[in-house]
Short mmCIF file of C-alpha atoms and ligand atoms in Angstrom, two decimals:
data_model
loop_
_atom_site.label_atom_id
_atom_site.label_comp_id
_atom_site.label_asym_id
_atom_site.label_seq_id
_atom_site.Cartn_x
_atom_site.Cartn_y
_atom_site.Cartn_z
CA UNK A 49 16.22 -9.63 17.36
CA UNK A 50 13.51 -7.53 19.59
CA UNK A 51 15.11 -4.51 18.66
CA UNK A 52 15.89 -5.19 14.56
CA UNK A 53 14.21 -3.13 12.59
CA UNK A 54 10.60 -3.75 10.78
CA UNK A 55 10.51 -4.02 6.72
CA UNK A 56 8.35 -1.79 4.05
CA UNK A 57 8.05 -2.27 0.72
CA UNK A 58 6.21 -0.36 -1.99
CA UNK A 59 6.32 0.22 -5.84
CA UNK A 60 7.04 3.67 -4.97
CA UNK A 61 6.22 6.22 -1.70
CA UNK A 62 2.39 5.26 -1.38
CA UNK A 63 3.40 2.80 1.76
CA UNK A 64 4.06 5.89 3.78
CA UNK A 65 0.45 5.89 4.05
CA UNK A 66 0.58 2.20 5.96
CA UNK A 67 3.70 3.06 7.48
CA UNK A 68 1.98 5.91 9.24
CA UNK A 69 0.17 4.19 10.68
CA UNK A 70 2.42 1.78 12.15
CA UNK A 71 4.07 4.15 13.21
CA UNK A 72 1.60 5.52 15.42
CA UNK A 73 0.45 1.96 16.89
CA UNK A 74 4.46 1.42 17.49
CA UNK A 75 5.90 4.04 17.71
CA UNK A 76 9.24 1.95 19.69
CA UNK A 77 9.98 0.09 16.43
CA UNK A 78 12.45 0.91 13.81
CA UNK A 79 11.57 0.60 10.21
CA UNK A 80 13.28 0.33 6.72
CA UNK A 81 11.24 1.41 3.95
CA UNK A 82 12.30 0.04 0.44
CA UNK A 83 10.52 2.54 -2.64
CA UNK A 84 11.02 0.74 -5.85
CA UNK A 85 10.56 3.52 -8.10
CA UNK A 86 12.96 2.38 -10.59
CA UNK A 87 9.98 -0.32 -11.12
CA UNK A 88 6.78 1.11 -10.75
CA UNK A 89 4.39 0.91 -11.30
CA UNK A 90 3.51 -2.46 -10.10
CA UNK A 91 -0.10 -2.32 -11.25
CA UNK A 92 0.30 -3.29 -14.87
CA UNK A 93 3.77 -6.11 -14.80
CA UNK A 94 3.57 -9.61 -15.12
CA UNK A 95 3.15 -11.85 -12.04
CA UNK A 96 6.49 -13.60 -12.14
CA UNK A 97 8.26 -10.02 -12.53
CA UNK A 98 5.92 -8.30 -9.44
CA UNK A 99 7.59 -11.89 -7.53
CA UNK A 100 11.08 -11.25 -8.80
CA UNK A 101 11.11 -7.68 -7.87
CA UNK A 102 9.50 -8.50 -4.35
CA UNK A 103 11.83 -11.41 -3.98
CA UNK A 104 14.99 -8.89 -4.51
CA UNK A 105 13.48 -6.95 -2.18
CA UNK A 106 12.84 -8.95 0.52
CA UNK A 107 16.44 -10.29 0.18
CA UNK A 108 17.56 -6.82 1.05
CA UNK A 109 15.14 -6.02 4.13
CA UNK A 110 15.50 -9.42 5.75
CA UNK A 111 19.11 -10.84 4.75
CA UNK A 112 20.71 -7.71 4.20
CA UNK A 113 19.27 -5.17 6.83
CA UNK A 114 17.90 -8.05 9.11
CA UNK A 115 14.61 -7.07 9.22
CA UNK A 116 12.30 -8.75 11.99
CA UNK A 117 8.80 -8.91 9.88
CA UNK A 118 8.29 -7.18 6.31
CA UNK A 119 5.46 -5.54 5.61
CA UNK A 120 3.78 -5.69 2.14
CA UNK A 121 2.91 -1.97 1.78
CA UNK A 122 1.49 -2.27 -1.49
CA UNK A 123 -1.89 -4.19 -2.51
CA UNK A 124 -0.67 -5.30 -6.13
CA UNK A 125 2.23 -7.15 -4.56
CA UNK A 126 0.25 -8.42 -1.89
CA UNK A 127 -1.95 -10.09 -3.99
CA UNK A 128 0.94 -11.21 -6.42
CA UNK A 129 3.64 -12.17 -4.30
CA UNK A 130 2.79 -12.77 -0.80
CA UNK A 131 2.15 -16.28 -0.78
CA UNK A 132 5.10 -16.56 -2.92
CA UNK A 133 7.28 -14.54 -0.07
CA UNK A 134 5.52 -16.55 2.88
CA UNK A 135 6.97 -19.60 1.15
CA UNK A 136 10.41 -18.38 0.66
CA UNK A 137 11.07 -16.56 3.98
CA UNK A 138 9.03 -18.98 6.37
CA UNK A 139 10.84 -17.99 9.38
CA UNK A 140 10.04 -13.85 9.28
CA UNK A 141 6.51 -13.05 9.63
CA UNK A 142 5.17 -11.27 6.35
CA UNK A 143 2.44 -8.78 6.73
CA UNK A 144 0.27 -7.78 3.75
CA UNK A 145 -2.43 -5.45 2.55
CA UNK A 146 -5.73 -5.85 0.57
CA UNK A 147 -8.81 -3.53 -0.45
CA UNK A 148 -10.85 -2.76 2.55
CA UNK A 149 -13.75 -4.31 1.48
CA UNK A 150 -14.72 -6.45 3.73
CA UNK A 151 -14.72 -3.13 5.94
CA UNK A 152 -17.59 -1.78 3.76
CA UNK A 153 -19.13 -5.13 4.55
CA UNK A 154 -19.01 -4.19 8.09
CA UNK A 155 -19.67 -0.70 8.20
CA UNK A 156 -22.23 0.72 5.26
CA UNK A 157 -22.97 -2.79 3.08
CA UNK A 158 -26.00 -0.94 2.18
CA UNK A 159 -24.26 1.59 0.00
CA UNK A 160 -23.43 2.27 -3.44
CA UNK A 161 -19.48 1.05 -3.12
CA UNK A 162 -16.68 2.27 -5.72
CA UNK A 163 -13.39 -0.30 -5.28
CA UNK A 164 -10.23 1.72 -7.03
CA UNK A 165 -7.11 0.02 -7.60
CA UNK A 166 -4.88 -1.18 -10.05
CA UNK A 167 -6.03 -3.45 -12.65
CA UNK A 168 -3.34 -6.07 -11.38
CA UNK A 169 -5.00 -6.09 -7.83
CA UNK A 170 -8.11 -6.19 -9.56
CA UNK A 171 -7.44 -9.67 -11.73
CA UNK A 172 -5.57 -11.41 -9.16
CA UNK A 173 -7.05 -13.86 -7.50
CA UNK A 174 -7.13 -13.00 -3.88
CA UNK A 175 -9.22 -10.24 -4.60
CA UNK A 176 -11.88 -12.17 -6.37
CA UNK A 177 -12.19 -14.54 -3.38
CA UNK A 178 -12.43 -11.34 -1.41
CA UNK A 179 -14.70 -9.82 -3.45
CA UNK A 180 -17.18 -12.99 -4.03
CA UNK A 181 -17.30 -13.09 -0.37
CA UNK A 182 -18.73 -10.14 0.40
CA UNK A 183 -19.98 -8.73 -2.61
CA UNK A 184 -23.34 -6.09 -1.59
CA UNK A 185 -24.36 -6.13 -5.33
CA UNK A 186 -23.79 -2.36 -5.35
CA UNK A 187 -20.53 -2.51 -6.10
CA UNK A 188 -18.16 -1.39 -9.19
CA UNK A 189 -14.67 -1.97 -9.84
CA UNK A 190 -12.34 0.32 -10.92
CA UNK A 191 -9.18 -0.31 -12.38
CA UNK A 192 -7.34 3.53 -12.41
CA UNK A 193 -4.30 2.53 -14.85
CA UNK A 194 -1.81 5.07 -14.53
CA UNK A 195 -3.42 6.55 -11.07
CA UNK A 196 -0.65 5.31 -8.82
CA UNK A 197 2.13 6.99 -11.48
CA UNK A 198 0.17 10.58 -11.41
CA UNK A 199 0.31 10.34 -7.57
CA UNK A 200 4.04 9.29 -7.15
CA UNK A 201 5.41 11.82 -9.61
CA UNK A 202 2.91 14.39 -7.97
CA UNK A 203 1.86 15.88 -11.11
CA UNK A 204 -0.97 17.51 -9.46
CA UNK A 205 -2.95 19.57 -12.82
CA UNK A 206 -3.18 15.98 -14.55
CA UNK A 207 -4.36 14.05 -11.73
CA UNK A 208 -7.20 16.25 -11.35
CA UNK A 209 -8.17 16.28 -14.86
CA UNK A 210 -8.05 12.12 -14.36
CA UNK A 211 -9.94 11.80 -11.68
CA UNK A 212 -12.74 14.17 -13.25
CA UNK A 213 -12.47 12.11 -16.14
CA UNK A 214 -12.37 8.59 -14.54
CA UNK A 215 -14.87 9.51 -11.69
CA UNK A 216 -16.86 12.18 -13.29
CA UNK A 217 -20.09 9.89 -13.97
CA UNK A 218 -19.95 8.77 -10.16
CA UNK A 219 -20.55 12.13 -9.41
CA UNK A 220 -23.03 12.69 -6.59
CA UNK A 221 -23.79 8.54 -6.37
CA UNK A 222 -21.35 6.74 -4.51
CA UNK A 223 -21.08 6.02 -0.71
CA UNK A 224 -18.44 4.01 -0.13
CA UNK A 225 -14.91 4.29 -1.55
CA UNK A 226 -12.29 1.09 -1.61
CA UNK A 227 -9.36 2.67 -1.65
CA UNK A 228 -7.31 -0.42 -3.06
CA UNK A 229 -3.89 1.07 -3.73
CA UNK A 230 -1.51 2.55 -1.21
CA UNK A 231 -0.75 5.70 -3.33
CA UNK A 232 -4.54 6.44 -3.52
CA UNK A 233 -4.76 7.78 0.13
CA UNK A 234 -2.46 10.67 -0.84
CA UNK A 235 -5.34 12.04 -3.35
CA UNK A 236 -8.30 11.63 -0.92
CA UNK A 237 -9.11 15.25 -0.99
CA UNK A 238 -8.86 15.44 -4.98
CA UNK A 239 -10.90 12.22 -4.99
CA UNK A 240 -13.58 14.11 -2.71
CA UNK A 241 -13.65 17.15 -4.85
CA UNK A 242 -15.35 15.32 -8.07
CA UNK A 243 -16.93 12.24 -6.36
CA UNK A 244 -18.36 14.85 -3.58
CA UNK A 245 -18.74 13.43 0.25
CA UNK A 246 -17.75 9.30 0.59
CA UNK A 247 -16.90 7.46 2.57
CA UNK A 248 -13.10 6.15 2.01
CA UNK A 249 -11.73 2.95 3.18
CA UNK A 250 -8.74 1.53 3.52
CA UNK A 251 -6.43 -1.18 4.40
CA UNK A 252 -3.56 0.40 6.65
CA UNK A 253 -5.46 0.97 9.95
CA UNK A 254 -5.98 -2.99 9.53
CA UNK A 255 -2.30 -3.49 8.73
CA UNK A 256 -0.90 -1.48 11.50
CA UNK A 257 -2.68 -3.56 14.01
CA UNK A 258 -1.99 -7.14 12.57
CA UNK A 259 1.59 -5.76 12.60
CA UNK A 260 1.47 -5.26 16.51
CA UNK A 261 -0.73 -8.55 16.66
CA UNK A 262 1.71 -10.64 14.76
CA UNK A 263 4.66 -8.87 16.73
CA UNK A 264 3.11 -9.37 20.18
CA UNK A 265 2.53 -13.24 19.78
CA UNK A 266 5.72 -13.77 18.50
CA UNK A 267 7.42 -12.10 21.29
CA UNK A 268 8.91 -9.30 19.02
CA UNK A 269 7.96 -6.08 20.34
CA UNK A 270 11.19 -3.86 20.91
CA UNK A 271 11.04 -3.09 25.21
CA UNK A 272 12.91 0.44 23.93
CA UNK A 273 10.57 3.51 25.06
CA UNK A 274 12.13 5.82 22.41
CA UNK A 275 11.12 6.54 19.32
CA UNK A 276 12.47 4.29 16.55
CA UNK A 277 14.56 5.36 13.57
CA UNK A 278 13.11 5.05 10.06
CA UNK A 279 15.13 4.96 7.20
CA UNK A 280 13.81 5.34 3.45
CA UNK A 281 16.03 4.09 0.26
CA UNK A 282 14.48 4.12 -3.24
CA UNK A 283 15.87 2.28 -6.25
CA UNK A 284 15.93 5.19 -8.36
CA UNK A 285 19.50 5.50 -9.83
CA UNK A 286 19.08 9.22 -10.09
CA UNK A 287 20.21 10.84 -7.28
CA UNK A 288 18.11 13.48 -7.63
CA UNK A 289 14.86 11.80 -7.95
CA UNK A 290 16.43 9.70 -4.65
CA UNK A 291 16.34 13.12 -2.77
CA UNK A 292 13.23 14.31 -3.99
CA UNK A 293 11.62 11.01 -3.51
CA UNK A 294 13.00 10.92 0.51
CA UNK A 295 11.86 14.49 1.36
CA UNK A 296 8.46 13.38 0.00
CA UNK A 297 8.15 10.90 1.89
CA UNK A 298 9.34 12.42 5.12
CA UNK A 299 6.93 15.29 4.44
CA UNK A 300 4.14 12.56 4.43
CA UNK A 301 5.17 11.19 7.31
CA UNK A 302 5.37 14.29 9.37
CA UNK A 303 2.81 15.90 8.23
N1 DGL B 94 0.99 1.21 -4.23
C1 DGL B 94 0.69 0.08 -4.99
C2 DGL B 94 -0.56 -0.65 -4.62
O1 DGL B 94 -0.98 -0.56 -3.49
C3 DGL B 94 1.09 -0.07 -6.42
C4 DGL B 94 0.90 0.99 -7.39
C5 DGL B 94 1.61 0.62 -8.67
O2 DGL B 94 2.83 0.55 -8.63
O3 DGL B 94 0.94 0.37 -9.69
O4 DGL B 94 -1.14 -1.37 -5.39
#
């Protein structure tokens, strides 16, 4: 069991930007990361259909490929369908993400704070407990509907002619930025170019170390002192978006 690999799951590649990180806090583990790009986005579906897709999943990481822990690698279906997951596989610990706000909280609760994220994350409930907790009154939400897709198809020319247009007004005024979605990382620098210099912040530092935490008191931890193996599969049934999805990913990951 020590040595069984650890679960990922996203509506696409943005969880390499969580798995990253894991992998640098444990680097001994092995990992499976699931990309369901035949369903994303996630942002804008139903609640029973973000479960049902997240249920199939799961089913494959921790039945099929015996996964040790899963890791929710995606905020909309960590605020849709963890509890729901919890539930259903009580005996595998399930780790999942949410906007780094309380993080603002700690760090800069003074400044003008910009959440983005889908509007799914956005609505759901676990964010508005989040948010009424520690809301600085300085603080907009923005759902970016269609932000994720522009990011995981890496049509580059239209997400900067987005952002300008989504972000343009913040221009110059914003502090701190939530980023509340785990494709939004891979824009950061096209994010900086119209919002100028913020402050980002997000969840996967946060995940990477309850993933240790969780792993350590449950007596998990593979002993191995090599370097894990980390396999990606997408749902895609193109093979060629399958390929181009996996060197994308491993690009992320190395680089
Ligand atoms: N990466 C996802 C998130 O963190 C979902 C993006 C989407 O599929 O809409 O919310």
């Amino acid at each position: 069991m020590k040595n069984a690999p650890v679960g990922f799951l996203d509506s696409g590649i943005g969880g390499i930007t969580v798995l990253r990180k894991a992998v640098g806090v444990l680097p001994f583990e092995s990992y499976r990361f699931f990309s369901d790009s035949l369903n994303n986005p996630y942002g804008d579906k139903e609640d029973r259909e973000i479960k049902a897709r997240c249920d199939e999943i799961a089913d494959i990481l921790i039945n099929k490929e015996g996964c040790k822990a899963l890791v929710l690698a995606c905020n909309t279906a960590s605020a849709k369908a963890a509890e729901y997951l919890r539930e259903k596989y009580a005996d595998t610990p399930i780790i999942a993400i949410e906007p780094a706000y309380k993080m603002v909280h700690d760090i800069n609760p003074g400044g003008f704070t910009l959440v983005m994220a889908t509007r799914g994350t956005l609505e759901s409930e676990k964010f508005h407990r989040l948010y009424y907790k520690y809301n600085n009154n300085k603080t907009d939400l923005l759902a970016c509907v269609g932000l994720a897709d522009l990011i995981e198809q890496g049509r580059e020319d239209e997400l900067k002619a987005y952002l300008e247009n989504l972000l343009g007004k913040y221009a110059g005024k914003v502090e701190n930025v939530v980023l509340g979605c785990t494709h939004y990382p891979l824009a950061e620098k096209e994010i900086k170019a119209v919002l100028g210099d913020v402050m980002f912040f997000d969840g996967a530092d946060g995940v990477a170390r309850q993933l240790k935490a969780v792993l350590t008191a449950k007596d998990l931890l593979n002993p191995s002192e090599e370097k894990g193996t980390i396999i990606f599969t997408d749902s895609s049934p193109d093979e060629e978006t399958r390929k181009q999805k996996e060197e994308r990913f491993f690009r992320y990951l190395n680089g």
